[in-house]
mmCIF file of C-alpha atoms in Angstrom:
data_model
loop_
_atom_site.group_PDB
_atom_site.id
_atom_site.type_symbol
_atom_site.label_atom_id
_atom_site.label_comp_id
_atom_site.label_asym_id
_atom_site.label_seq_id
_atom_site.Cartn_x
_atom_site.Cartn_y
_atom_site.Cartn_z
ATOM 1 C CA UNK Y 518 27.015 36.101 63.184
ATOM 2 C CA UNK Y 519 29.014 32.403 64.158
ATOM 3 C CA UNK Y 520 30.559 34.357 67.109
ATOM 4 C CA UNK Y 521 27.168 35.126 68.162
ATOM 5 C CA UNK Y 522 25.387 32.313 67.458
ATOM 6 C CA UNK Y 523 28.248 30.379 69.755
ATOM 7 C CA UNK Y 524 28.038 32.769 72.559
ATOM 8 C CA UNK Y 525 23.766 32.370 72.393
ATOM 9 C CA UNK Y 526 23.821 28.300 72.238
ATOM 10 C CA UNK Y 527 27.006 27.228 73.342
ATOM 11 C CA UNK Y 528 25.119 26.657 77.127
ATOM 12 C CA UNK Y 529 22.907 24.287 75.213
ATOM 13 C CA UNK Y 530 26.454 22.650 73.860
ATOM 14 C CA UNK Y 531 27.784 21.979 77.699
ATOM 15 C CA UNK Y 532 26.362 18.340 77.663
ATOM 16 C CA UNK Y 533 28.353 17.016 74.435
ATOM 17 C CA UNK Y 534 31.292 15.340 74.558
ATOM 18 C CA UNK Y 535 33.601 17.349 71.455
ATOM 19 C CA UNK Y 536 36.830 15.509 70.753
ATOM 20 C CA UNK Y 537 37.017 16.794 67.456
ATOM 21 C CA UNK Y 538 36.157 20.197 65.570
ATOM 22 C CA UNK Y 539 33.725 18.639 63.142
ATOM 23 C CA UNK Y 540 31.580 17.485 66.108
ATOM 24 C CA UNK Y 541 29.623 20.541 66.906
ATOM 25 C CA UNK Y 542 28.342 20.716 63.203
ATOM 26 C CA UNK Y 543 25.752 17.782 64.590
ATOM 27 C CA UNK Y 544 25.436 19.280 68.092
ATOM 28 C CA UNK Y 545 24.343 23.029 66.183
ATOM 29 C CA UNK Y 546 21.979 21.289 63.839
ATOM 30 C CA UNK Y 547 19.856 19.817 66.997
ATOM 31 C CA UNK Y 548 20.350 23.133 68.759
ATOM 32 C CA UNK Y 549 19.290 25.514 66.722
ATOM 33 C CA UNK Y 550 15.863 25.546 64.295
ATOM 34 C CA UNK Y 551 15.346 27.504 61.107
ATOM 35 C CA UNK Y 552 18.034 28.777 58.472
ATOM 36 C CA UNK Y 553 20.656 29.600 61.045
ATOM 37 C CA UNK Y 554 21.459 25.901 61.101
ATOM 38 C CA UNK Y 555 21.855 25.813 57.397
ATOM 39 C CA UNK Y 556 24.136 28.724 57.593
ATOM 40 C CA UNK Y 557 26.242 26.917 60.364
ATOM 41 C CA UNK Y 558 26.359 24.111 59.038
ATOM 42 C CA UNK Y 559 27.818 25.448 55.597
ATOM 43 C CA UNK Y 560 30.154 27.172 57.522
ATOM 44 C CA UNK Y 561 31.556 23.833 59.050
ATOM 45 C CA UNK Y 562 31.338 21.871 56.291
ATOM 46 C CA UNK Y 563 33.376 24.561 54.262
ATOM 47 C CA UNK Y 564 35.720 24.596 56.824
ATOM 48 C CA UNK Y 565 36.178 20.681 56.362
ATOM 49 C CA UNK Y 566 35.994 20.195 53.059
ATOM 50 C CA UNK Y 567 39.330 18.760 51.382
ATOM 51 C CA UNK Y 568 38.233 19.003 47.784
ATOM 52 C CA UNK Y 569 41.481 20.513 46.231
ATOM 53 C CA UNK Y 570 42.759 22.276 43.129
ATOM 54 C CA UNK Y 571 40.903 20.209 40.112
ATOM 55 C CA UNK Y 572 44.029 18.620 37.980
ATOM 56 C CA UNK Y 573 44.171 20.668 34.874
ATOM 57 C CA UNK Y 574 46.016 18.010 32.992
ATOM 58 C CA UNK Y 575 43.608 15.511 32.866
ATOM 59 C CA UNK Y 576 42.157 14.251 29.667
ATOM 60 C CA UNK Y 577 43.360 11.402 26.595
ATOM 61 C CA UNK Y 578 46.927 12.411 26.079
ATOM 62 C CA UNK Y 579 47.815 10.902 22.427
ATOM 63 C CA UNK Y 580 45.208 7.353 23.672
ATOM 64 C CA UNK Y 581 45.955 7.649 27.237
ATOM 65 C CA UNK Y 582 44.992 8.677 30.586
ATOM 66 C CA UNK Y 583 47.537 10.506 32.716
ATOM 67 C CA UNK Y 584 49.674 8.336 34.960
ATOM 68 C CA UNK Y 585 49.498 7.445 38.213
ATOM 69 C CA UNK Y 586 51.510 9.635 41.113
ATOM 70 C CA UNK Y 587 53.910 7.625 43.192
ATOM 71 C CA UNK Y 588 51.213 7.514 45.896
ATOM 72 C CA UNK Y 589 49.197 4.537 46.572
ATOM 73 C CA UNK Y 590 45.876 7.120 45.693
ATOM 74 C CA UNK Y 591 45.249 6.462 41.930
ATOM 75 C CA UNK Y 592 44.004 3.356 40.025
ATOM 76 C CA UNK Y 593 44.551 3.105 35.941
ATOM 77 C CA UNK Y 594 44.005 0.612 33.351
ATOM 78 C CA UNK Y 595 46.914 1.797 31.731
ATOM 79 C CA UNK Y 596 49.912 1.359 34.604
ATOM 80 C CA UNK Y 597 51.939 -1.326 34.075
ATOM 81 C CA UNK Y 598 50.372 -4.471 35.296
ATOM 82 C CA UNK Y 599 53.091 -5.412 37.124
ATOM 83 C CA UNK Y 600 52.270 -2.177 39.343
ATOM 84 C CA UNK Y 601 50.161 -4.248 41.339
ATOM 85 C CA UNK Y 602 49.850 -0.745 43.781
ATOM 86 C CA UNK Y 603 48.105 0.823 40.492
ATOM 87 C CA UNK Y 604 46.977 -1.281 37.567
ATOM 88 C CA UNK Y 605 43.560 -2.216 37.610
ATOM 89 C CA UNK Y 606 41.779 -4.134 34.609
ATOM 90 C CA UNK Y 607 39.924 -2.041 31.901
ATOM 91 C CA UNK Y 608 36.433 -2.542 31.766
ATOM 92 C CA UNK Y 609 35.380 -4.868 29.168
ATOM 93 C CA UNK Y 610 32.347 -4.043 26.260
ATOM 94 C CA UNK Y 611 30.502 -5.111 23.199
ATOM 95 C CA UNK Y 612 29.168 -2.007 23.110
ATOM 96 C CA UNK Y 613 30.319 0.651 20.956
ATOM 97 C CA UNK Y 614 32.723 3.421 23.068
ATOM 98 C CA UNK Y 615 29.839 5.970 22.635
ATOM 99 C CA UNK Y 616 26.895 3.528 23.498
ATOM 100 C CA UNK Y 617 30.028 2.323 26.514
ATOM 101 C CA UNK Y 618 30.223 6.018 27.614
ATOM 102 C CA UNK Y 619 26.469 6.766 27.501
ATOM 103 C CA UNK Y 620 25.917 3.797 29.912
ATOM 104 C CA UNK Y 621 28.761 4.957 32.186
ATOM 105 C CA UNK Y 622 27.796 8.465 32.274
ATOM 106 C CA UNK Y 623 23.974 6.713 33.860
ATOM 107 C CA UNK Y 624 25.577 4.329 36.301
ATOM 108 C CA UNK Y 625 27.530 7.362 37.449
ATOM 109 C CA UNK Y 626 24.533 10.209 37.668
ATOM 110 C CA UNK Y 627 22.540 7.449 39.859
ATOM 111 C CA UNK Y 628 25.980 7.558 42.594
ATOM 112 C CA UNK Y 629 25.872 9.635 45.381
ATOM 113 C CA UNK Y 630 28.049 12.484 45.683
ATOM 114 C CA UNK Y 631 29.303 12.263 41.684
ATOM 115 C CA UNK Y 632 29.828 14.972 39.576
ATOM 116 C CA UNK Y 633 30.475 14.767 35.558
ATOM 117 C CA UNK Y 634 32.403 17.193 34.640
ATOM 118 C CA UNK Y 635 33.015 16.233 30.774
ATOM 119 C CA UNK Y 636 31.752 13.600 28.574
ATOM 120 C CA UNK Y 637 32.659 12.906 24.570
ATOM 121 C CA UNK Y 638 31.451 9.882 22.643
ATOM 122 C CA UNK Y 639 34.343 8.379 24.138
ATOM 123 C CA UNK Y 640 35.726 9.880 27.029
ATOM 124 C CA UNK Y 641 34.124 10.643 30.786
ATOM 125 C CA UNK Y 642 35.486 12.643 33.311
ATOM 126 C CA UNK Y 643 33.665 12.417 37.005
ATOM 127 C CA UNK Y 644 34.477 14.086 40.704
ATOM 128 C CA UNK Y 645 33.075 12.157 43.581
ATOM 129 C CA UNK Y 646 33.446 13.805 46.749
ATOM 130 C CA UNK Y 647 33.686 11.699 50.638
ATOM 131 C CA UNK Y 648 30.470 12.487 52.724
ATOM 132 C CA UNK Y 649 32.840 13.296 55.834
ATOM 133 C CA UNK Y 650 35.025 15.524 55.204
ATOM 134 C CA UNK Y 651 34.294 16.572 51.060
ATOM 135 C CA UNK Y 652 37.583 14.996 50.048
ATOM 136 C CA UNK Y 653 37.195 14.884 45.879
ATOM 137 C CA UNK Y 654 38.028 12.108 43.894
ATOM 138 C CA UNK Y 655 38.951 12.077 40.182
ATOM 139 C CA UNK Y 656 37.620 9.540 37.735
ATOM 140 C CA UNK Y 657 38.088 8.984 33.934
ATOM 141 C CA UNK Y 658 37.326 6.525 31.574
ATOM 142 C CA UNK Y 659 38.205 6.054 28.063
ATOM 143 C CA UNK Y 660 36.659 4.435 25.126
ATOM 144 C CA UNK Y 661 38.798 4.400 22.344
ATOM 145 C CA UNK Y 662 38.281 1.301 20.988
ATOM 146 C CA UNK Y 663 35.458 -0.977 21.005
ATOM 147 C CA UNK Y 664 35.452 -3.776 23.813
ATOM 148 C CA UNK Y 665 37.984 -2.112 26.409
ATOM 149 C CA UNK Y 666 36.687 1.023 28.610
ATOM 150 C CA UNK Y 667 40.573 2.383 30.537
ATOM 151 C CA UNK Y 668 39.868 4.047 33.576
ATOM 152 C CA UNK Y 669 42.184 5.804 35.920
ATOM 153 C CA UNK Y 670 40.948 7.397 39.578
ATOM 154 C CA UNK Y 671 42.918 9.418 41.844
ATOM 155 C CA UNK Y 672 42.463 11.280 44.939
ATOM 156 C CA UNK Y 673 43.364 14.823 45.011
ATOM 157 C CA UNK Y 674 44.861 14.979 47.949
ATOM 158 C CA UNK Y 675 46.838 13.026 50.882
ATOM 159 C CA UNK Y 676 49.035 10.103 50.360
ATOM 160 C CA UNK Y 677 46.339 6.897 50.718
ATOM 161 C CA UNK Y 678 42.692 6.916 49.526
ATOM 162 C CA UNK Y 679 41.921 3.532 51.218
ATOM 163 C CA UNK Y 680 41.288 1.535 48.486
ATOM 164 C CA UNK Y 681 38.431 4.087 48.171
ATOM 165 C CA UNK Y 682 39.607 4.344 44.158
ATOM 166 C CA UNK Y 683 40.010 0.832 43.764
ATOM 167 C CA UNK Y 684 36.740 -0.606 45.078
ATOM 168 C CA UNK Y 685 34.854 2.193 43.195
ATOM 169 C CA UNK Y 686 35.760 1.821 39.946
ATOM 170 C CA UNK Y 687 34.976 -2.266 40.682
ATOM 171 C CA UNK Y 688 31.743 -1.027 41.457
ATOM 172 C CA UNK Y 689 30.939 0.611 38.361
ATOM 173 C CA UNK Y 690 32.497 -2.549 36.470
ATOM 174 C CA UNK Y 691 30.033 -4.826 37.880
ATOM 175 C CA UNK Y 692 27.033 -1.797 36.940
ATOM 176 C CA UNK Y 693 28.258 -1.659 34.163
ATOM 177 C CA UNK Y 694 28.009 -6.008 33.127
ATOM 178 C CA UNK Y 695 24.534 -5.399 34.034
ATOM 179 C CA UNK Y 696 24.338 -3.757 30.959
ATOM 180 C CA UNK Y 697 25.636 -5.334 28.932
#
């Protein structure tokens, strides 16, 4: 079906300027009307999507989150603080760490492209996904004892997220001081 879709529209193609595979995913959509956009389009976008194996070690190990790789990808409350590539500042609460969780588990169903995957009355466990190119992000957080929320967030894959990680879970801290 692609092979013939490509052969029927790529005339209608010859005026865009593709420098890079993902391109034509834009081009198709304006090209061609009804479902057989949809089904290109998945086909693309399943082409380029760098969501990964999901970590099956993730969870509260004996009160913590799992450590940071080497890689400048992952954020966590827990790292050494004078890991200044990966420590970031728990989130602090006067709520309780289920009433902390339930107001996390909110903030992050109202994000775009956020998955939870696992919540307890004191742990969360979230996937957010990039809008280009599906790359999946893992995020935790940890209420084990009233007034500090630890959170760690990795990417799955590649060596650098960015800051992507970093500025996120900021994000959710200053959600989350709105409700306090």
């Amino acid at each position: 079906m692609l092979k013939n879709l490509w052969k029927d529209y790529s005339p209608k193609l010859k005026h865009c300027n593709v420098k890079i595979l993902a391109t034509p995913a834009c081009h198709w959509q304006r090209a061609i009307n009804g479902e057989a956009h949809v089904a290109i389009k998945g086909v693309f976008m399943s082409l380029f999507s760098f969501s990964g194996k999901r970590p099956d070690n993730l969870g509260i190990n004996q009160g913590k989150l799992l450590a940071c790789p080497s890689t400048p990808n992952c954020v966590c409350s827990q790292a050494d603080p004078s890991d200044k590539e990966h420590f970031i500042d728990p989130i602090a609460s006067d709520k309780s760490p289920g009433e902390a969780i339930s107001a996390l588990k909110a903030i992050i169903e109202a994000m775009e492209r956020s998955t939870i995957n696992d919540v307890t009355d004191d742990y969360l466990y979230a996937e957010f996904s990039s809008k280009l190119m599906g790359f999946v992000d893992d995020v935790e957080f940890y209420a084990g004892q009233s007034g500090v929320i630890h959170v760690r967030a990795a990417a799955r894959l590649g060596k650098s997220d960015l800051g992507v990680n970093r500025k996120r879970v900021e994000d959710i801290r200053e959600k989350f001081k709105g409700t306090n």
